[in-house]
mmCIF file of C-alpha atoms in Angstrom:
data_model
loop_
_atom_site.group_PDB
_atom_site.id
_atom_site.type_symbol
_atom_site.label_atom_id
_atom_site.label_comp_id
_atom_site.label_asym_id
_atom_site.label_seq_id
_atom_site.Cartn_x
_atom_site.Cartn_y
_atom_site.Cartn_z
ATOM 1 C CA UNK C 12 -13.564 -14.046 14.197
ATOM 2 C CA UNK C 13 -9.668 -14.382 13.643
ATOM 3 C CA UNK C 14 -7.620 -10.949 13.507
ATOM 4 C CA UNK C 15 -6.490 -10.210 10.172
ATOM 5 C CA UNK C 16 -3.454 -8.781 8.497
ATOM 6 C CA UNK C 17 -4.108 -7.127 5.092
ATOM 7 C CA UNK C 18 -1.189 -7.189 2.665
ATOM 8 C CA UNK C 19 -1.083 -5.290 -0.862
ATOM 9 C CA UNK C 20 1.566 -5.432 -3.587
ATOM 10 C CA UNK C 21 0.705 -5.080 -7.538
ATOM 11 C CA UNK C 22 3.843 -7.895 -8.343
ATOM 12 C CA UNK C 23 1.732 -11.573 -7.743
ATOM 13 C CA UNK C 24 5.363 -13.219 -6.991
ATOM 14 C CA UNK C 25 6.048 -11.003 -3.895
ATOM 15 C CA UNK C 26 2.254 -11.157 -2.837
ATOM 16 C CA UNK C 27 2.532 -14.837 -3.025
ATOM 17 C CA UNK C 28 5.530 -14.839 -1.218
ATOM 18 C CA UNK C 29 4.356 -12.937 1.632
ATOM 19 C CA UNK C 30 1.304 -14.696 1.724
ATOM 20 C CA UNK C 31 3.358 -17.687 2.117
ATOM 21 C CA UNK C 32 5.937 -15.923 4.914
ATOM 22 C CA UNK C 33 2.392 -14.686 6.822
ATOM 23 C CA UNK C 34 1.146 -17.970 7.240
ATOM 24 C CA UNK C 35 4.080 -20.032 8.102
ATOM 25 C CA UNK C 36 4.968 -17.345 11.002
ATOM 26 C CA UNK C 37 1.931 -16.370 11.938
ATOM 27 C CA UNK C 38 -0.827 -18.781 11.241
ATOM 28 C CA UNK C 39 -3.337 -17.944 13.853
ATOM 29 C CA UNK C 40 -4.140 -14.463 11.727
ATOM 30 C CA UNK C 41 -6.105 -14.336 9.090
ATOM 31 C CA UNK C 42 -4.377 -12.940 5.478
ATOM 32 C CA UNK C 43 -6.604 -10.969 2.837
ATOM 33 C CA UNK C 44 -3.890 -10.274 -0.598
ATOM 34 C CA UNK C 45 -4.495 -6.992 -2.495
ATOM 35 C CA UNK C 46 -3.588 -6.591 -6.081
ATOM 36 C CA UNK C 47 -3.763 -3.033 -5.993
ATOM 37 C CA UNK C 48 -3.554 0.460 -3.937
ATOM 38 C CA UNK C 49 -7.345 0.940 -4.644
ATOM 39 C CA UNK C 50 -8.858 -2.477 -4.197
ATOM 40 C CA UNK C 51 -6.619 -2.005 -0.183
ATOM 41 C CA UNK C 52 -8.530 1.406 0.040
ATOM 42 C CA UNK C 53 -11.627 -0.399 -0.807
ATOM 43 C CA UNK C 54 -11.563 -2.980 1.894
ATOM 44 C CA UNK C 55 -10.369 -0.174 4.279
ATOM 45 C CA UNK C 56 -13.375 1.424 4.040
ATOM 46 C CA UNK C 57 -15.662 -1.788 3.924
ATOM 47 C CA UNK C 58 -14.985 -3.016 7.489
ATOM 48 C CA UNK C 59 -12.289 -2.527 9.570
ATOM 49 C CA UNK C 60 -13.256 -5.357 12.215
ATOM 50 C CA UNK C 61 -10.436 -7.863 13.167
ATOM 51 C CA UNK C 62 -7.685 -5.740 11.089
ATOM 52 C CA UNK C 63 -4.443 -5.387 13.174
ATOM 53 C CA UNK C 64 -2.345 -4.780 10.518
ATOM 54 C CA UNK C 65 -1.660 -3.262 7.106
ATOM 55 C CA UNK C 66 1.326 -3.819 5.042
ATOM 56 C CA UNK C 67 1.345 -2.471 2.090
ATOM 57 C CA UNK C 68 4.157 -1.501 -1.128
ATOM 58 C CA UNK C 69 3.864 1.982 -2.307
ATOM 59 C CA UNK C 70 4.439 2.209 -6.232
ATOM 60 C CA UNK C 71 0.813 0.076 -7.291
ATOM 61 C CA UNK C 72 -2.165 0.995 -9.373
ATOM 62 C CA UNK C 73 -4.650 2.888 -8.243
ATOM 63 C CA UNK C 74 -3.730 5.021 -4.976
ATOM 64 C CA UNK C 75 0.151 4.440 -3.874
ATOM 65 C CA UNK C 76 0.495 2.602 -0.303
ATOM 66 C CA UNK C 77 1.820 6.057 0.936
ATOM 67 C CA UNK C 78 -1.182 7.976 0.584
ATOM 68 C CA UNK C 79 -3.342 4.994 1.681
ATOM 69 C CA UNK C 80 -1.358 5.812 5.160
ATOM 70 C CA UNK C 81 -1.750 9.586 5.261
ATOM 71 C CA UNK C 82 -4.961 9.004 4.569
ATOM 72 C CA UNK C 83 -5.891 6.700 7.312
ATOM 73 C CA UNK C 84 -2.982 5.597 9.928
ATOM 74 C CA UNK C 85 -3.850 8.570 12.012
ATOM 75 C CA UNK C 86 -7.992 8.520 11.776
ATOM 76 C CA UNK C 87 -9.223 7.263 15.296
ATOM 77 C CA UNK C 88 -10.931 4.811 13.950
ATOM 78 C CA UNK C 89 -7.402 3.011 12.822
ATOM 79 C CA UNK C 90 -5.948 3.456 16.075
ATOM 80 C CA UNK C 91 -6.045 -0.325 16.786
ATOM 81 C CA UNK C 92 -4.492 -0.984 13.403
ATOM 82 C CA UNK C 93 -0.506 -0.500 12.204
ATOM 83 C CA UNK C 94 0.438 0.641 8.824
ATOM 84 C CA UNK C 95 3.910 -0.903 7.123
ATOM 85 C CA UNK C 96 5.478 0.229 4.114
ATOM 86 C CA UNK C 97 7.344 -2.363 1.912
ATOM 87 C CA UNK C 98 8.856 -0.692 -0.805
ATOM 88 C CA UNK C 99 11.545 -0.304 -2.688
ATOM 89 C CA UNK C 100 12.026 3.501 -3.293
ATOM 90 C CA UNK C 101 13.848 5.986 -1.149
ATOM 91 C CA UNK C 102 14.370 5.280 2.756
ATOM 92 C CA UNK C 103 13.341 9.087 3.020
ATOM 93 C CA UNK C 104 9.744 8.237 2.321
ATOM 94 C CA UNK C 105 9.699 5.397 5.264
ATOM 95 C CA UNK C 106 11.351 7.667 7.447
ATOM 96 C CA UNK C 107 8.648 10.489 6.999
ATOM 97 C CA UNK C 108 5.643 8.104 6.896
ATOM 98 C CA UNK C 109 6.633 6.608 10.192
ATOM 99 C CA UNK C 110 8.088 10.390 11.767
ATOM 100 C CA UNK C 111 5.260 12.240 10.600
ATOM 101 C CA UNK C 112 2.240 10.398 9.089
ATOM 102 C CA UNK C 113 1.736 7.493 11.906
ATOM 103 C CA UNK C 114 3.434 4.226 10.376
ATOM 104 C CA UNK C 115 4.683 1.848 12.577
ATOM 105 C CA UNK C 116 7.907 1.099 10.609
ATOM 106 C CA UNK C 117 8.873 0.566 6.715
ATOM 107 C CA UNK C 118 10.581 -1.947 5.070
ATOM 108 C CA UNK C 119 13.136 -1.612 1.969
ATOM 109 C CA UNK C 120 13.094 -4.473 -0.243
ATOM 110 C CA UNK C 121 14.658 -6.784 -0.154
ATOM 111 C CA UNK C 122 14.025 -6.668 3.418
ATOM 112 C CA UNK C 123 15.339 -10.135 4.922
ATOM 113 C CA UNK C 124 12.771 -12.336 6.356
ATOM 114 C CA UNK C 125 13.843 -12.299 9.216
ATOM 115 C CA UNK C 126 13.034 -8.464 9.285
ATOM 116 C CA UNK C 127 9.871 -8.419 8.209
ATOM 117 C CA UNK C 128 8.634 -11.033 10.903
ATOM 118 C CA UNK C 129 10.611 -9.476 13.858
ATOM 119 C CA UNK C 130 8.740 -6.089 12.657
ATOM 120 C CA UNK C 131 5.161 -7.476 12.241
ATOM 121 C CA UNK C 132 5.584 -9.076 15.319
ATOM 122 C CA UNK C 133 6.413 -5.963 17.074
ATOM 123 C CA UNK C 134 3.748 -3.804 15.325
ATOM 124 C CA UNK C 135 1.378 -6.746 16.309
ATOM 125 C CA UNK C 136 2.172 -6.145 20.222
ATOM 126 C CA UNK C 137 2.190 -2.876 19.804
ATOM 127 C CA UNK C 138 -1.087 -2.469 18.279
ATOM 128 C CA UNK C 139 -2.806 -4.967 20.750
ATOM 129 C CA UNK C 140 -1.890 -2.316 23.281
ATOM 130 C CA UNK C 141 -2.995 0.770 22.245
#
């Protein structure tokens, strides 16, 4: 079974685009595309095998993408698994998530692509070494 990166954003042009940006840089992963905080949360709790990553936008129906990683970044069972926030509010929110809530790293949008691959590639080798 592939390794899997789950992505969630509630705008269908920037989850397409992603989708599109995940599998021309790193096609040997599998992609799953969330509409929604709470359909993420859903899967989260469904199965967690082959997840390596989690990216996720924060302002979405349902549960925001910062409470999905209070609520699980830190559990044990996640510890194989990094958490990125893509979002376009206030840095200060990134900052604390990653300082005191156990993201790897957030991303402001517009983040350049170049960005977001160099940091899923780095939460990817990080995570494969925990």
């Amino acid at each position: 079974m592939a390794d899997k990166i789950l992505y969630a954003d509630d705008k269908e042009s920037l989850r397409d685009f992603l989708g599109t940006l995940l599998e021309m840089s790193f096609p040997e992963l599998d992609r799953e595309a969330f509409k929604d905080g709470s359909s993420l949360e859903k899967r989260l709790n469904e199965s967690l095998e082959g997840v390596r990553l989690v990216i996720t936008d924060n302002d979405m129906p349902g549960i925001k993408g910062s409470e999905i990683i209070i609520a699980y970044a830190e559990k044990p069972e996640f510890k194989n698994i990094s958490f990125i926030l893509h979002y376009g509010g206030d840095p200060s929110l990134g900052e604390e998530l990653v300082n005191k809530h156990g993201a790897f790293a957030y991303l402001k949008k517009p983040a350049q692509i170049e960005d977001i691959t160099a940091t899923i590639e780095k939460a990817l080798n990080s995570n494969s070494t925990k």
